[in-house]
XYZ file of C-alpha atoms in Angstrom:
437
model
C 36.596 -56.871 -20.418
C 33.640 -57.525 -18.178
C 32.839 -54.844 -15.683
C 31.454 -56.088 -12.391
C 27.763 -55.285 -12.425
C 26.079 -53.872 -9.242
C 22.432 -54.357 -8.223
C 20.173 -51.966 -10.152
C 19.158 -49.261 -7.581
C 18.054 -45.759 -8.082
C 20.847 -43.249 -7.223
C 20.146 -41.333 -4.040
C 17.701 -38.552 -4.636
C 19.511 -35.304 -4.305
C 16.728 -32.752 -4.300
C 13.825 -31.972 -2.013
C 10.486 -33.760 -2.493
C 8.868 -30.432 -3.686
C 11.436 -30.017 -6.531
C 10.397 -27.521 -9.177
C 11.649 -29.577 -12.077
C 10.683 -33.075 -10.734
C 9.804 -35.336 -13.634
C 11.991 -33.469 -16.196
C 14.732 -35.580 -17.768
C 17.782 -34.043 -19.613
C 20.000 -35.979 -21.888
C 23.104 -33.867 -21.432
C 26.276 -33.591 -23.616
C 27.460 -30.388 -22.129
C 31.030 -29.712 -20.663
C 33.359 -27.061 -19.259
C 31.267 -24.295 -17.703
C 28.995 -22.573 -20.195
C 27.023 -25.797 -20.697
C 27.677 -27.887 -17.597
C 26.880 -24.916 -15.474
C 23.409 -24.660 -16.990
C 22.507 -28.272 -16.470
C 23.816 -28.100 -12.941
C 21.117 -25.510 -12.224
C 18.427 -27.771 -13.639
C 19.636 -30.681 -11.661
C 19.637 -28.663 -8.367
C 15.996 -27.782 -8.994
C 15.087 -31.525 -9.416
C 15.657 -32.439 -13.111
C 17.177 -35.767 -13.793
C 20.209 -34.808 -15.823
C 21.956 -37.759 -17.521
C 25.421 -36.762 -18.603
C 26.664 -38.732 -21.692
C 30.394 -39.147 -22.029
C 32.804 -40.934 -24.361
C 34.610 -43.984 -22.826
C 37.210 -44.125 -25.612
C 38.675 -40.713 -24.867
C 38.344 -41.321 -21.158
C 35.965 -38.393 -20.465
C 37.881 -35.895 -22.567
C 34.787 -34.590 -24.175
C 35.097 -32.301 -21.178
C 38.768 -31.246 -20.800
C 38.198 -30.311 -17.079
C 38.067 -33.831 -16.076
C 40.981 -34.698 -14.009
C 42.722 -31.441 -14.124
C 43.478 -29.151 -11.084
C 42.451 -27.633 -8.854
C 42.224 -30.905 -6.829
C 40.578 -31.514 -3.447
C 42.790 -33.156 -0.798
C 44.951 -36.153 -2.057
C 42.573 -37.228 -4.886
C 44.197 -37.214 -8.278
C 43.356 -38.602 -11.652
C 40.471 -38.612 -14.071
C 37.774 -38.305 -11.342
C 39.379 -35.752 -9.197
C 39.182 -32.558 -11.222
C 37.787 -29.837 -8.819
C 36.222 -27.677 -11.505
C 34.648 -30.597 -13.248
C 33.225 -32.019 -9.986
C 31.915 -28.591 -9.095
C 30.142 -27.977 -12.390
C 28.624 -31.443 -12.593
C 27.423 -32.076 -8.990
C 23.921 -33.576 -8.866
C 24.023 -35.230 -12.303
C 23.973 -38.901 -13.293
C 26.680 -40.110 -15.671
C 26.758 -42.728 -18.403
C 29.310 -43.660 -21.087
C 28.484 -44.414 -24.770
C 30.980 -45.137 -27.648
C 29.006 -43.545 -30.385
C 31.208 -45.155 -33.054
C 29.280 -48.311 -32.228
C 25.873 -48.949 -33.815
C 24.426 -50.450 -30.570
C 25.517 -47.371 -28.623
C 23.662 -45.149 -31.016
C 20.649 -47.265 -30.591
C 20.827 -46.825 -26.808
C 21.269 -43.143 -27.182
C 18.156 -42.957 -29.368
C 16.169 -44.832 -26.685
C 17.521 -42.320 -24.082
C 16.562 -39.323 -26.182
C 13.038 -40.799 -26.704
C 12.379 -40.655 -22.996
C 14.053 -37.312 -22.376
C 12.490 -33.873 -22.351
C 15.603 -32.001 -23.706
C 18.977 -32.587 -25.181
C 21.608 -30.135 -24.279
C 25.130 -29.707 -25.761
C 27.969 -27.152 -26.121
C 30.147 -28.862 -28.708
C 31.548 -26.881 -31.636
C 28.952 -26.212 -34.384
C 28.329 -29.471 -36.430
C 29.559 -31.998 -34.072
C 26.280 -33.384 -33.112
C 25.274 -33.600 -36.766
C 28.383 -35.580 -37.450
C 27.497 -37.950 -34.636
C 24.007 -38.405 -36.199
C 22.200 -36.513 -33.591
C 21.603 -33.010 -34.956
C 18.211 -31.335 -34.389
C 16.454 -32.956 -37.449
C 17.775 -36.317 -36.315
C 16.481 -35.799 -32.824
C 13.126 -34.734 -34.132
C 12.731 -38.136 -35.799
C 13.305 -39.813 -32.500
C 11.014 -37.423 -30.494
C 9.056 -34.864 -32.413
C 8.656 -32.489 -29.495
C 12.219 -32.582 -28.317
C 13.780 -29.427 -26.891
C 17.368 -29.143 -28.224
C 19.588 -26.474 -26.783
C 23.125 -25.929 -28.302
C 25.508 -23.416 -26.785
C 29.098 -22.675 -28.078
C 31.394 -19.871 -28.640
C 30.083 -18.455 -31.882
C 26.734 -20.208 -32.105
C 25.338 -22.904 -34.521
C 24.168 -20.465 -37.158
C 25.411 -17.343 -38.675
C 28.660 -16.175 -40.395
C 31.046 -17.313 -37.620
C 29.993 -20.934 -37.023
C 33.270 -22.421 -38.160
C 35.185 -20.403 -35.617
C 36.623 -22.121 -32.551
C 36.537 -20.349 -29.200
C 37.916 -20.504 -25.716
C 37.767 -17.939 -22.831
C 40.112 -15.254 -24.252
C 38.674 -15.527 -27.767
C 35.042 -14.999 -26.626
C 36.184 -12.148 -24.407
C 38.003 -10.403 -27.197
C 35.249 -10.637 -29.789
C 32.519 -9.643 -27.288
C 34.414 -6.300 -26.426
C 35.148 -7.310 -22.740
C 38.977 -7.505 -23.271
C 39.239 -3.974 -24.536
C 37.487 -2.540 -21.577
C 39.761 -4.178 -19.037
C 43.336 -2.966 -18.375
C 45.422 -0.091 -17.297
C 46.062 3.054 -19.286
C 48.824 2.932 -21.845
C 49.137 -0.920 -21.499
C 47.663 -3.605 -23.737
C 44.093 -4.749 -22.995
C 44.243 -7.364 -20.280
C 41.091 -9.260 -20.443
C 39.515 -10.972 -17.553
C 41.227 -13.527 -15.471
C 38.121 -15.715 -15.363
C 35.461 -16.734 -17.788
C 32.552 -14.658 -16.484
C 30.886 -14.896 -19.932
C 30.818 -18.783 -19.471
C 28.770 -18.223 -16.303
C 26.496 -15.827 -18.219
C 26.165 -18.221 -21.082
C 25.267 -20.953 -18.630
C 22.625 -18.809 -17.055
C 21.116 -17.944 -20.360
C 21.223 -21.602 -21.353
C 19.401 -22.728 -18.207
C 16.664 -20.060 -18.808
C 16.379 -21.106 -22.481
C 15.747 -24.769 -21.495
C 13.027 -23.757 -19.172
C 11.426 -21.329 -21.488
C 11.427 -23.969 -24.310
C 9.940 -26.589 -21.969
C 7.202 -24.094 -20.947
C 6.428 -23.368 -24.531
C 6.092 -27.118 -25.193
C 3.769 -27.567 -22.308
C 1.536 -24.840 -23.701
C 1.681 -25.845 -27.357
C 3.086 -29.351 -27.608
C 5.797 -27.981 -29.873
C 9.603 -28.697 -29.371
C 12.303 -26.368 -30.751
C 16.019 -25.780 -31.201
C 17.579 -23.036 -29.180
C 20.882 -21.640 -30.518
C 23.088 -19.773 -28.140
C 26.455 -18.213 -28.518
C 28.836 -17.232 -25.723
C 30.155 -14.198 -27.494
C 26.697 -12.762 -27.462
C 26.098 -13.651 -23.820
C 29.447 -11.920 -23.099
C 28.424 -8.905 -25.042
C 25.539 -8.254 -22.711
C 28.087 -7.761 -19.973
C 29.388 -4.557 -21.506
C 26.209 -2.803 -20.292
C 25.862 1.012 -20.937
C 29.494 1.241 -22.003
C 28.576 0.043 -25.512
C 25.716 2.410 -25.686
C 27.881 5.272 -24.506
C 30.659 4.607 -27.075
C 28.096 4.126 -29.917
C 25.837 7.092 -29.313
C 28.078 9.605 -27.576
C 31.421 8.583 -29.080
C 32.949 8.430 -25.613
C 35.756 5.898 -25.234
C 35.570 2.848 -22.902
C 36.546 3.548 -19.324
C 39.950 1.951 -19.622
C 41.466 4.885 -21.491
C 43.008 7.648 -19.286
C 41.691 6.186 -16.040
C 44.297 5.318 -13.386
C 41.686 3.720 -11.267
C 39.281 1.506 -13.114
C 37.134 1.190 -10.052
C 35.992 4.786 -10.448
C 32.213 5.170 -11.077
C 31.271 6.835 -14.305
C 27.540 6.513 -14.261
C 26.468 7.919 -11.931
C 29.560 9.843 -10.895
C 30.793 9.319 -7.323
C 33.895 10.100 -5.426
C 35.502 8.519 -3.660
C 34.373 5.215 -5.190
C 36.814 2.244 -5.365
C 39.132 -0.096 -3.583
C 41.847 0.854 -1.068
C 44.605 -0.992 0.716
C 44.253 -1.649 4.496
C 46.490 -2.969 7.331
C 48.087 -6.378 6.674
C 49.158 -8.284 3.628
C 46.989 -7.852 0.569
C 44.010 -6.609 2.511
C 41.603 -4.248 0.883
C 38.359 -2.349 1.436
C 35.605 -1.210 -1.012
C 34.034 2.209 -0.296
C 31.368 4.004 -2.313
C 30.503 7.554 -1.281
C 27.334 8.209 -3.272
C 26.651 11.897 -2.349
C 27.829 14.967 -0.300
C 25.989 13.941 2.787
C 27.709 10.576 2.820
C 31.170 12.405 2.287
C 30.402 14.527 5.380
C 29.749 11.371 7.373
C 32.936 9.669 6.028
C 35.130 12.737 6.548
C 34.159 12.736 10.217
C 35.145 9.102 10.447
C 38.401 9.823 8.929
C 38.931 12.564 11.425
C 42.013 14.120 9.849
C 42.590 17.741 8.954
C 42.683 17.088 5.144
C 39.320 15.299 5.238
C 37.564 18.361 6.715
C 38.894 20.791 4.141
C 36.188 22.681 2.212
C 37.583 21.706 -1.152
C 36.108 18.166 -0.680
C 32.713 19.231 0.495
C 31.056 18.994 -2.945
C 31.119 16.205 -5.605
C 32.294 18.457 -8.395
C 35.392 19.394 -6.458
C 36.078 15.880 -5.418
C 35.941 14.742 -9.026
C 38.233 17.508 -10.175
C 41.009 16.354 -7.851
C 40.039 12.755 -7.705
C 43.686 11.593 -7.986
C 44.673 13.634 -4.936
C 41.672 12.576 -3.013
C 42.433 8.950 -3.592
C 46.155 9.517 -2.600
C 45.231 11.025 0.655
C 42.575 8.416 1.405
C 45.170 5.643 0.723
C 47.536 7.132 3.340
C 44.725 6.733 5.826
C 43.152 3.537 4.945
C 46.499 1.684 4.894
C 46.627 1.897 8.671
C 43.052 0.796 9.141
C 41.617 -2.719 9.914
C 39.364 -3.614 7.007
C 36.776 -5.424 8.898
C 36.469 -2.838 11.599
C 36.445 0.139 9.231
C 33.847 -1.531 7.047
C 31.572 -2.134 9.928
C 31.984 1.356 11.157
C 31.076 2.790 7.764
C 28.096 0.463 7.324
C 26.781 1.470 10.789
C 27.145 5.167 9.814
C 25.199 4.491 6.469
C 28.111 4.600 4.015
C 28.334 1.709 1.678
C 31.490 -0.381 2.360
C 32.722 -3.855 2.600
C 36.059 -5.779 3.183
C 37.383 -7.263 0.016
C 37.037 -10.987 0.949
C 39.503 -13.669 -0.183
C 38.011 -16.854 -1.528
C 38.508 -18.835 1.641
C 37.003 -16.011 3.652
C 34.020 -15.861 1.416
C 33.338 -19.561 1.631
C 34.352 -20.366 5.259
C 33.691 -17.204 7.274
C 31.062 -15.042 5.642
C 27.702 -16.002 7.124
C 25.555 -15.441 4.152
C 27.692 -16.415 1.254
C 28.924 -19.447 3.069
C 25.407 -20.871 2.577
C 26.206 -21.036 -1.194
C 28.661 -23.757 -0.579
C 27.420 -27.239 0.205
C 29.218 -30.539 0.959
C 28.727 -33.416 -1.404
C 29.896 -36.951 -1.498
C 31.809 -37.974 -4.475
C 32.335 -41.708 -5.021
C 36.085 -41.530 -5.457
C 37.170 -38.153 -4.212
C 35.114 -38.299 -0.981
C 33.549 -35.219 0.626
C 34.102 -31.783 -0.979
C 32.522 -28.396 -1.122
C 30.794 -27.308 -4.362
C 28.826 -24.170 -5.314
C 25.157 -24.072 -4.656
C 22.771 -21.533 -6.248
C 22.283 -17.896 -4.976
C 18.507 -18.128 -4.710
C 16.272 -18.824 -1.816
C 12.810 -20.355 -2.663
C 10.367 -20.988 0.204
C 8.346 -23.744 -1.560
C 10.708 -25.286 -4.118
C 14.302 -24.954 -2.786
C 17.290 -26.252 -4.642
C 19.335 -29.009 -3.322
C 22.819 -30.457 -4.251
C 23.941 -33.413 -2.202
C 25.392 -35.818 -4.817
C 28.940 -35.335 -6.138
C 29.648 -35.338 -9.849
C 29.404 -38.840 -11.556
C 32.489 -40.849 -12.162
C 32.803 -42.059 -15.821
C 29.871 -44.413 -16.487
C 28.953 -44.527 -12.799
C 25.170 -44.830 -13.561
C 25.325 -46.930 -16.639
C 23.613 -49.781 -14.614
C 20.814 -47.621 -13.489
C 20.186 -45.763 -16.684
C 20.482 -48.678 -19.161
C 18.823 -51.198 -16.816
C 16.132 -49.247 -14.852
C 15.276 -46.465 -17.364
C 15.867 -48.226 -20.694
C 14.956 -51.778 -19.489
C 18.056 -53.779 -20.531
C 18.756 -56.955 -18.577
C 21.827 -57.647 -16.774
C 23.027 -60.140 -19.281
C 22.880 -57.585 -22.135
C 24.547 -54.965 -20.068
C 27.348 -57.392 -19.275
C 27.822 -57.929 -22.969
C 28.002 -54.321 -23.612
C 30.984 -54.068 -21.296
C 32.576 -57.119 -23.006
C 35.018 -56.181 -25.866
C 38.360 -57.346 -27.288
C 39.710 -53.781 -26.726
C 38.440 -50.697 -24.899
C 38.375 -48.824 -28.234
C 35.601 -51.171 -29.519
C 33.512 -51.126 -26.298
C 29.925 -50.012 -26.596
C 29.963 -48.538 -23.125
C 32.413 -48.561 -20.257
C 32.842 -47.638 -16.638
C 36.459 -47.200 -15.498
C 36.420 -50.431 -13.395
C 37.057 -50.737 -9.734
C 37.786 -54.353 -10.432
C 37.957 -56.477 -13.533
């Protein structure tokens, strides 16, 4: 098969001219979220992130390719919403690493890259011939960052992980759930986000160390450890004071334990599935809140002091619910905020993205080659001199083969055409899913 070859042009620059990471190149094998989320951050700040994928398995190094949620009518391998969100701003190439020439090309790419990032299971990169010691033979000062569920070193390296597994081992699952019911776990992989943040930080710290010393290094991360940091003081409290995690005996898991506050939680309001968050931090705020409530029960002396409110917290929450359920969440939240009591409407995803003025800035519109325009997450930081920028959609399979292998590695068009030519796709050295044969 011969893939039609386009003119070699640099992909549209997606970051501001004053990018913090301009000149940094990442050879990226990451997928899912814990890894792909890290390199997305680097790309947003100007690093040239070149994502390497396998053409034989049609991009399935990252299982999020092509799976829902989808945007609009787009379907298929290039339309996976989560994949396109986590990989916006990156370049994409394909290499069949079962082929000797493909491995040569990867070595050339590593040689001109500042860092290699991956979140395969432990041992995969070694089996491909690109473990840390192999990479050091290519570039002595290479920064290599690996990130998987249980890490690349230690007693659990052979264990396989996915969201519920990392949650369970880290202790997060046990802390989540209702009394007298099994631990529920979290409905979303927050530890993957955390692992991605740590991974992005680790890449930057290792690059800074190299700039100072000329020394590269291998950074080994484990998502179970990143997840463990999310337990916060609950782990300390259980270890030192032998107090159980908050799930046991607590009908409302939103109650504040440290410091103690009441009322503190989420309450239903007028309309379908509408809620408000309220946190009364001290007795003065309760006095203000009770006047806003304006009902006889709210002015009773028994609620005046925190100790009493904590003693009858179940009753207080029941009474408060009978009042909030008839309130408009937006109007009530604004009234409380104006009075100095912390409150906020519980926003649904669409409201957060489309209607909330500040958080809506986190979502930017990018142009994807096949899926068209769609919104993706930006970064929750504002930098006056080196702002982030995400304008380019995630790369289709092999979308930037021509640029990377031609412009960066210096291959001629004739050789690139030969790389696409093969008796069967399984034997191809590199491939882009063709728009025409």
